Short mmCIF file of C-alpha atoms in Angstrom, two decimals:
data_model
loop_
_atom_site.label_atom_id
_atom_site.label_comp_id
_atom_site.label_asym_id
_atom_site.label_seq_id
_atom_site.Cartn_x
_atom_site.Cartn_y
_atom_site.Cartn_z
CA MET A 1107 14.14 25.06 -15.01
CA ALA A 1108 15.26 27.54 -12.37
CA VAL A 1109 13.33 27.50 -9.11
CA ASN A 1110 13.29 30.77 -7.15
CA GLY A 1111 16.18 31.94 -9.28
CA VAL A 1112 18.31 28.90 -8.40
CA ASP A 1113 19.61 26.70 -11.24
CA PRO A 1114 18.96 23.03 -10.32
CA ASN A 1115 21.78 21.98 -12.67
CA ARG A 1116 24.47 23.95 -10.89
CA TYR A 1117 25.99 20.89 -9.21
CA PRO A 1118 27.90 18.10 -10.97
CA ILE A 1119 26.33 14.68 -11.45
CA MET A 1120 27.71 11.70 -9.55
CA ILE A 1121 26.86 8.08 -10.31
CA ARG A 1122 27.00 6.47 -6.88
CA GLU A 1123 28.55 3.01 -7.17
CA VAL A 1124 26.73 0.63 -4.83
CA TRP A 1125 28.35 -2.55 -3.51
CA ALA A 1126 27.52 -4.92 -0.68
CA ASP A 1127 29.20 -2.69 1.90
CA ASN A 1128 27.18 0.47 1.11
CA LEU A 1129 23.90 -1.10 0.00
CA ASN A 1130 22.00 -0.12 3.14
CA GLU A 1131 23.24 3.46 2.94
CA ALA A 1132 22.11 3.72 -0.69
CA PHE A 1133 18.60 2.51 0.09
CA ASP A 1134 18.41 4.78 3.15
CA ASN A 1135 19.14 7.73 0.85
CA ILE A 1136 16.64 6.56 -1.76
CA SER A 1137 13.89 6.01 0.82
CA ASP A 1138 14.43 9.51 2.18
CA LEU A 1139 14.22 11.03 -1.32
CA ILE A 1140 11.47 9.07 -3.05
CA ASP A 1141 8.57 11.25 -1.88
CA GLU A 1142 10.17 14.38 -3.36
CA PHE A 1143 11.61 12.60 -6.42
CA PRO A 1144 8.93 10.04 -7.32
CA CYS A 1145 9.90 9.33 -10.94
CA ILE A 1146 12.19 6.28 -11.16
CA SER A 1147 14.14 5.76 -14.39
CA MET A 1148 15.72 2.33 -14.44
CA ASP A 1149 18.06 0.25 -16.56
CA THR A 1150 19.72 -3.14 -16.09
CA GLU A 1151 22.71 -4.97 -17.50
CA TYR A 1152 22.61 -8.76 -17.81
CA PRO A 1153 24.48 -11.49 -19.72
CA GLY A 1154 22.61 -11.12 -23.01
CA THR A 1155 20.20 -13.72 -24.35
CA ILE A 1156 20.95 -17.40 -24.77
CA TYR A 1157 17.63 -18.62 -26.14
CA HIS A 1158 16.38 -17.47 -29.53
CA SER A 1159 13.38 -18.16 -31.72
CA PRO A 1160 13.57 -19.23 -35.38
CA VAL A 1161 10.46 -17.11 -35.93
CA PRO A 1162 11.20 -13.44 -36.76
CA PHE A 1163 10.37 -11.16 -33.83
CA SER A 1164 7.74 -9.25 -35.80
CA LYS A 1165 5.93 -12.52 -36.58
CA GLN A 1166 5.79 -13.75 -32.97
CA SER A 1167 2.64 -13.43 -30.89
CA PRO A 1168 2.83 -11.55 -27.57
CA ALA A 1169 2.69 -14.92 -25.76
CA GLU A 1170 5.60 -16.25 -27.83
CA LYS A 1171 7.64 -13.11 -27.16
CA TYR A 1172 6.96 -13.44 -23.45
CA ASN A 1173 7.85 -17.13 -23.33
CA LEU A 1174 11.22 -16.34 -24.91
CA LEU A 1175 11.82 -13.48 -22.47
CA LYS A 1176 10.88 -15.74 -19.56
CA SER A 1177 13.25 -18.49 -20.70
CA ASN A 1178 16.18 -16.07 -20.75
CA VAL A 1179 15.36 -14.16 -17.55
CA ASP A 1180 14.72 -17.37 -15.61
CA GLU A 1181 18.09 -18.79 -16.64
CA LEU A 1182 20.37 -15.74 -16.45
CA LYS A 1183 21.57 -13.50 -13.64
CA LEU A 1184 21.60 -9.76 -13.20
CA ILE A 1185 24.88 -7.81 -13.34
CA GLN A 1186 23.86 -4.18 -12.76
CA VAL A 1187 20.83 -2.03 -11.99
CA GLY A 1188 20.82 1.72 -12.52
CA ILE A 1189 18.29 3.94 -10.74
CA THR A 1190 17.78 7.65 -11.42
CA LEU A 1191 15.25 9.53 -9.30
CA SER A 1192 13.73 12.78 -10.51
CA ASP A 1193 11.02 15.24 -9.57
CA ALA A 1194 8.12 16.51 -11.68
CA ASN A 1195 10.47 18.84 -13.57
CA GLY A 1196 13.14 16.24 -14.22
CA ASN A 1197 15.51 17.50 -11.54
CA LEU A 1198 17.76 15.02 -9.76
CA PRO A 1199 18.16 14.75 -5.98
CA GLU A 1200 21.19 16.29 -4.34
CA LEU A 1201 23.47 14.86 -1.66
CA VAL A 1202 26.51 16.22 0.10
CA ILE A 1203 29.36 13.72 -0.30
CA GLU A 1204 32.68 14.33 1.44
CA GLY A 1205 31.83 18.00 1.80
CA GLU A 1206 30.77 18.59 -1.80
CA ARG A 1207 27.23 18.75 -3.18
CA PHE A 1208 26.29 16.55 -6.15
CA ARG A 1209 23.24 15.59 -8.14
CA VAL A 1210 23.14 11.84 -7.67
CA LEU A 1211 21.92 8.57 -9.12
CA TRP A 1212 22.79 4.98 -8.20
CA GLN A 1213 24.44 2.04 -9.92
CA PHE A 1214 24.00 -1.28 -8.11
CA ASN A 1215 26.62 -3.94 -8.82
CA PHE A 1216 25.62 -7.59 -8.30
CA SER A 1217 27.68 -10.60 -7.26
CA ASP A 1218 25.36 -13.34 -8.53
CA PHE A 1219 26.87 -13.77 -11.99
CA ASP A 1220 30.00 -15.94 -12.32
CA ARG A 1221 31.18 -16.35 -15.90
CA ASN A 1222 33.03 -19.54 -14.92
CA ARG A 1223 29.79 -21.16 -13.81
CA ASP A 1224 26.79 -19.40 -15.33
CA GLN A 1225 25.45 -19.20 -18.85
CA TYR A 1226 25.86 -16.06 -20.93
CA ALA A 1227 26.10 -14.72 -24.45
CA GLU A 1228 29.77 -14.16 -25.22
CA ALA A 1229 29.20 -11.03 -27.33
CA SER A 1230 27.09 -9.42 -24.60
CA ILE A 1231 29.63 -10.09 -21.87
CA GLN A 1232 32.45 -8.76 -24.03
CA LEU A 1233 30.43 -5.61 -24.68
CA LEU A 1234 29.94 -5.07 -20.93
CA VAL A 1235 33.62 -5.69 -20.20
CA ASN A 1236 34.62 -3.25 -22.95
CA SER A 1237 32.23 -0.72 -21.40
CA GLY A 1238 34.13 -0.85 -18.11
CA ILE A 1239 32.21 -3.39 -16.04
CA ASP A 1240 34.64 -5.38 -13.86
CA LEU A 1241 33.02 -8.79 -13.48
CA GLU A 1242 35.63 -10.03 -11.02
CA ARG A 1243 35.06 -7.05 -8.76
CA ASN A 1244 31.31 -7.62 -8.96
CA LEU A 1245 31.80 -11.24 -7.96
CA LYS A 1246 34.00 -10.30 -4.99
CA PHE A 1247 32.37 -7.12 -3.69
CA GLY A 1248 28.93 -7.03 -5.32
CA ILE A 1249 25.41 -7.26 -3.94
CA ARG A 1250 23.44 -10.48 -3.53
CA SER A 1251 20.18 -10.14 -5.41
CA ILE A 1252 18.25 -11.49 -2.41
CA ASP A 1253 19.56 -8.61 -0.28
CA PHE A 1254 18.75 -6.08 -2.99
CA GLY A 1255 15.22 -7.48 -3.30
CA GLU A 1256 14.51 -7.25 0.41
CA LEU A 1257 15.61 -3.60 0.56
CA LEU A 1258 13.83 -2.73 -2.66
CA MET A 1259 10.58 -4.07 -1.20
CA SER A 1260 10.79 -1.74 1.81
CA SER A 1261 12.26 1.28 0.00
CA GLY A 1262 9.08 2.94 -1.23
CA LEU A 1263 10.01 2.36 -4.86
CA VAL A 1264 7.61 -0.55 -5.36
CA CYS A 1265 3.99 -1.16 -4.33
CA ASN A 1266 3.61 2.62 -4.24
CA ASP A 1267 0.91 4.27 -6.35
CA SER A 1268 2.59 7.67 -5.97
CA VAL A 1269 5.64 6.79 -8.07
CA SER A 1270 6.25 6.43 -11.81
CA TRP A 1271 8.68 4.05 -13.49
CA VAL A 1272 10.48 4.77 -16.77
CA THR A 1273 12.44 2.29 -18.90
CA PHE A 1274 13.77 2.02 -22.43
CA GLN A 1275 12.88 -1.29 -24.08
CA GLY A 1276 12.24 -2.36 -20.53
CA ALA A 1277 10.55 -5.77 -20.67
CA ASN A 1278 13.75 -7.57 -19.70
CA ASP A 1279 14.63 -4.91 -17.10
CA ILE A 1280 11.25 -5.25 -15.42
CA GLY A 1281 11.42 -9.02 -15.76
CA TYR A 1282 14.70 -9.23 -13.86
CA LEU A 1283 13.43 -6.96 -11.07
CA LEU A 1284 10.22 -8.97 -10.84
CA LYS A 1285 12.21 -12.19 -10.57
CA ILE A 1286 14.24 -10.68 -7.69
CA LEU A 1287 11.22 -9.21 -5.91
CA ARG A 1288 9.29 -12.48 -6.02
CA GLY A 1289 12.30 -14.69 -5.39
CA ARG A 1290 11.24 -17.10 -8.12
CA ASN A 1291 11.04 -17.53 -11.87
CA LEU A 1292 8.69 -15.40 -13.92
CA PRO A 1293 5.02 -16.42 -14.18
CA ASP A 1294 4.03 -18.88 -16.88
CA SER A 1295 1.66 -16.53 -18.70
CA LEU A 1296 1.92 -12.97 -20.01
CA ASP A 1297 -1.36 -11.99 -18.33
CA VAL A 1298 -0.12 -13.05 -14.91
CA PHE A 1299 3.22 -11.33 -15.58
CA TYR A 1300 1.38 -8.06 -16.24
CA ASP A 1301 -0.69 -8.58 -13.08
CA PHE A 1302 2.50 -8.73 -11.04
CA VAL A 1303 4.00 -5.79 -12.92
CA LYS A 1304 0.95 -3.71 -12.00
CA MET A 1305 1.15 -4.90 -8.39
CA PHE A 1306 4.80 -3.98 -7.89
CA PHE A 1307 5.35 -1.09 -10.32
CA GLY A 1308 1.89 0.50 -10.37
CA GLY A 1309 -0.08 2.01 -13.20
CA LYS A 1310 2.45 4.67 -14.22
CA LEU A 1311 5.08 2.52 -15.90
CA TYR A 1312 6.38 3.95 -19.19
CA ASP A 1313 8.60 2.36 -21.81
CA VAL A 1314 10.22 5.08 -23.92
CA LYS A 1315 10.87 2.60 -26.74
CA ARG A 1316 7.10 2.10 -26.85
CA LEU A 1317 6.51 5.85 -26.87
CA ILE A 1318 8.61 6.46 -29.99
CA ARG A 1319 6.00 4.60 -32.06
CA HIS A 1320 4.06 7.88 -31.91
CA PHE A 1321 6.82 9.54 -34.00
CA HIS A 1322 7.46 8.65 -37.62
CA ASN A 1323 11.03 9.96 -37.58
CA LEU A 1324 12.34 8.33 -34.36
CA HIS A 1325 13.85 4.86 -34.36
CA GLY A 1326 16.77 2.88 -32.99
CA GLY A 1327 18.31 2.28 -29.59
CA LEU A 1328 18.63 4.56 -26.59
CA ASP A 1329 21.63 6.62 -27.77
CA ARG A 1330 20.33 6.97 -31.31
CA VAL A 1331 16.88 8.17 -30.24
CA ALA A 1332 18.42 10.54 -27.68
CA GLY A 1333 20.71 11.96 -30.38
CA GLN A 1334 17.79 12.45 -32.75
CA LEU A 1335 16.21 14.66 -30.07
CA GLY A 1336 19.42 16.59 -29.40
CA LEU A 1337 20.38 14.89 -26.14
CA VAL A 1338 23.86 13.76 -25.14
CA ARG A 1339 25.10 11.45 -22.42
CA VAL A 1340 26.23 13.73 -19.58
CA ALA A 1341 27.62 11.17 -17.11
CA GLY A 1342 29.06 7.68 -17.25
CA ARG A 1343 29.44 5.28 -20.15
CA GLN A 1344 27.10 3.58 -22.59
CA HIS A 1345 26.10 0.04 -21.59
CA GLN A 1346 26.47 0.78 -17.90
CA ALA A 1347 23.17 0.75 -16.04
CA GLY A 1348 23.55 4.00 -14.11
CA SER A 1349 24.43 6.11 -17.13
CA ASP A 1350 21.74 4.46 -19.26
CA SER A 1351 19.10 5.10 -16.58
CA LEU A 1352 20.06 8.80 -16.55
CA LEU A 1353 19.86 9.11 -20.33
CA THR A 1354 16.49 7.32 -20.22
CA CYS A 1355 15.33 9.88 -17.66
CA HIS A 1356 16.45 12.82 -19.83
CA LEU A 1357 14.84 11.31 -22.91
CA PHE A 1358 11.53 10.74 -21.13
CA TYR A 1359 11.31 14.36 -19.96
CA LYS A 1360 12.34 15.66 -23.38
CA MET A 1361 9.47 13.74 -24.94
CA ARG A 1362 6.99 14.50 -22.18
CA ASN A 1363 7.64 18.24 -22.13
CA GLY A 1364 7.87 18.66 -25.89
CA TYR A 1365 5.31 16.24 -27.25
CA PHE A 1366 3.07 14.77 -24.54
CA VAL A 1367 1.95 17.93 -22.78
CA ASN A 1368 -1.58 16.53 -22.43
CA GLY A 1369 -0.39 13.33 -20.80
CA VAL A 1370 1.99 10.49 -21.59
CA PRO A 1371 0.27 7.60 -23.41
CA ASP A 1372 0.79 3.84 -23.19
CA ALA A 1373 1.11 3.59 -19.41
CA GLY A 1374 1.78 0.01 -18.35
CA VAL A 1375 2.70 -1.21 -21.85
CA LEU A 1376 6.18 -2.69 -22.35
CA HIS A 1377 7.79 -2.64 -25.76
CA GLY A 1378 8.11 -6.07 -27.30
CA LEU A 1379 5.25 -7.69 -25.41
CA THR A 1380 2.41 -6.56 -27.68
#
């Protein structure tokens, strides 16, 4: 949408790589922008799942699904978080970087995970490596989750009723952020988990994977659903958190503007925990 005749898409998109040495700068930028760009699309990358249930997913109760999620999130460590901010029209914030103006989003790279020490699913780690994630660089130059959590708490992104959060199949994503924010394992019960989700992420949390249940002809993962609605990935690579958060953002606005003009349903409901 053009505003006052100016095309908001006229500048290229940059995924800002965030490491330990520019973490404070990234959160300073985000804190300055969150009031004008209060919709937060988020994705994470983590070492897969190591615990599985013999019961088919569709046959599990919400409590059983949560207990399995908790077991994995408690045990495993975050590798990346992608954050895309947008305004009410889906426009991204702009920053001038080395004299050039870009539309920006952020990809936070964590140092916590060490494949020589920590548990992981081999197939998931290989997928991330093949997608361009450098685990050794993360280990050497990445962010400590405790530092990320402290800055996230004071950033304006959480405990703020004026913002919205958007995920795609986001129960694990939210679970990892909740674990970091609280500095402890996830709560024992699903009800208490949702209480904390409401406390930190507010009442305008949307899971796009949950929203597609309103469409008979939409199914599949992020890229497949985006393709079914005519969207393409415009920056970064699949299975990297920054790029996936941007595609999640574009998919949410495509659905909101085209199909949910009277309001987006299912606020606060995460796919896979019902």
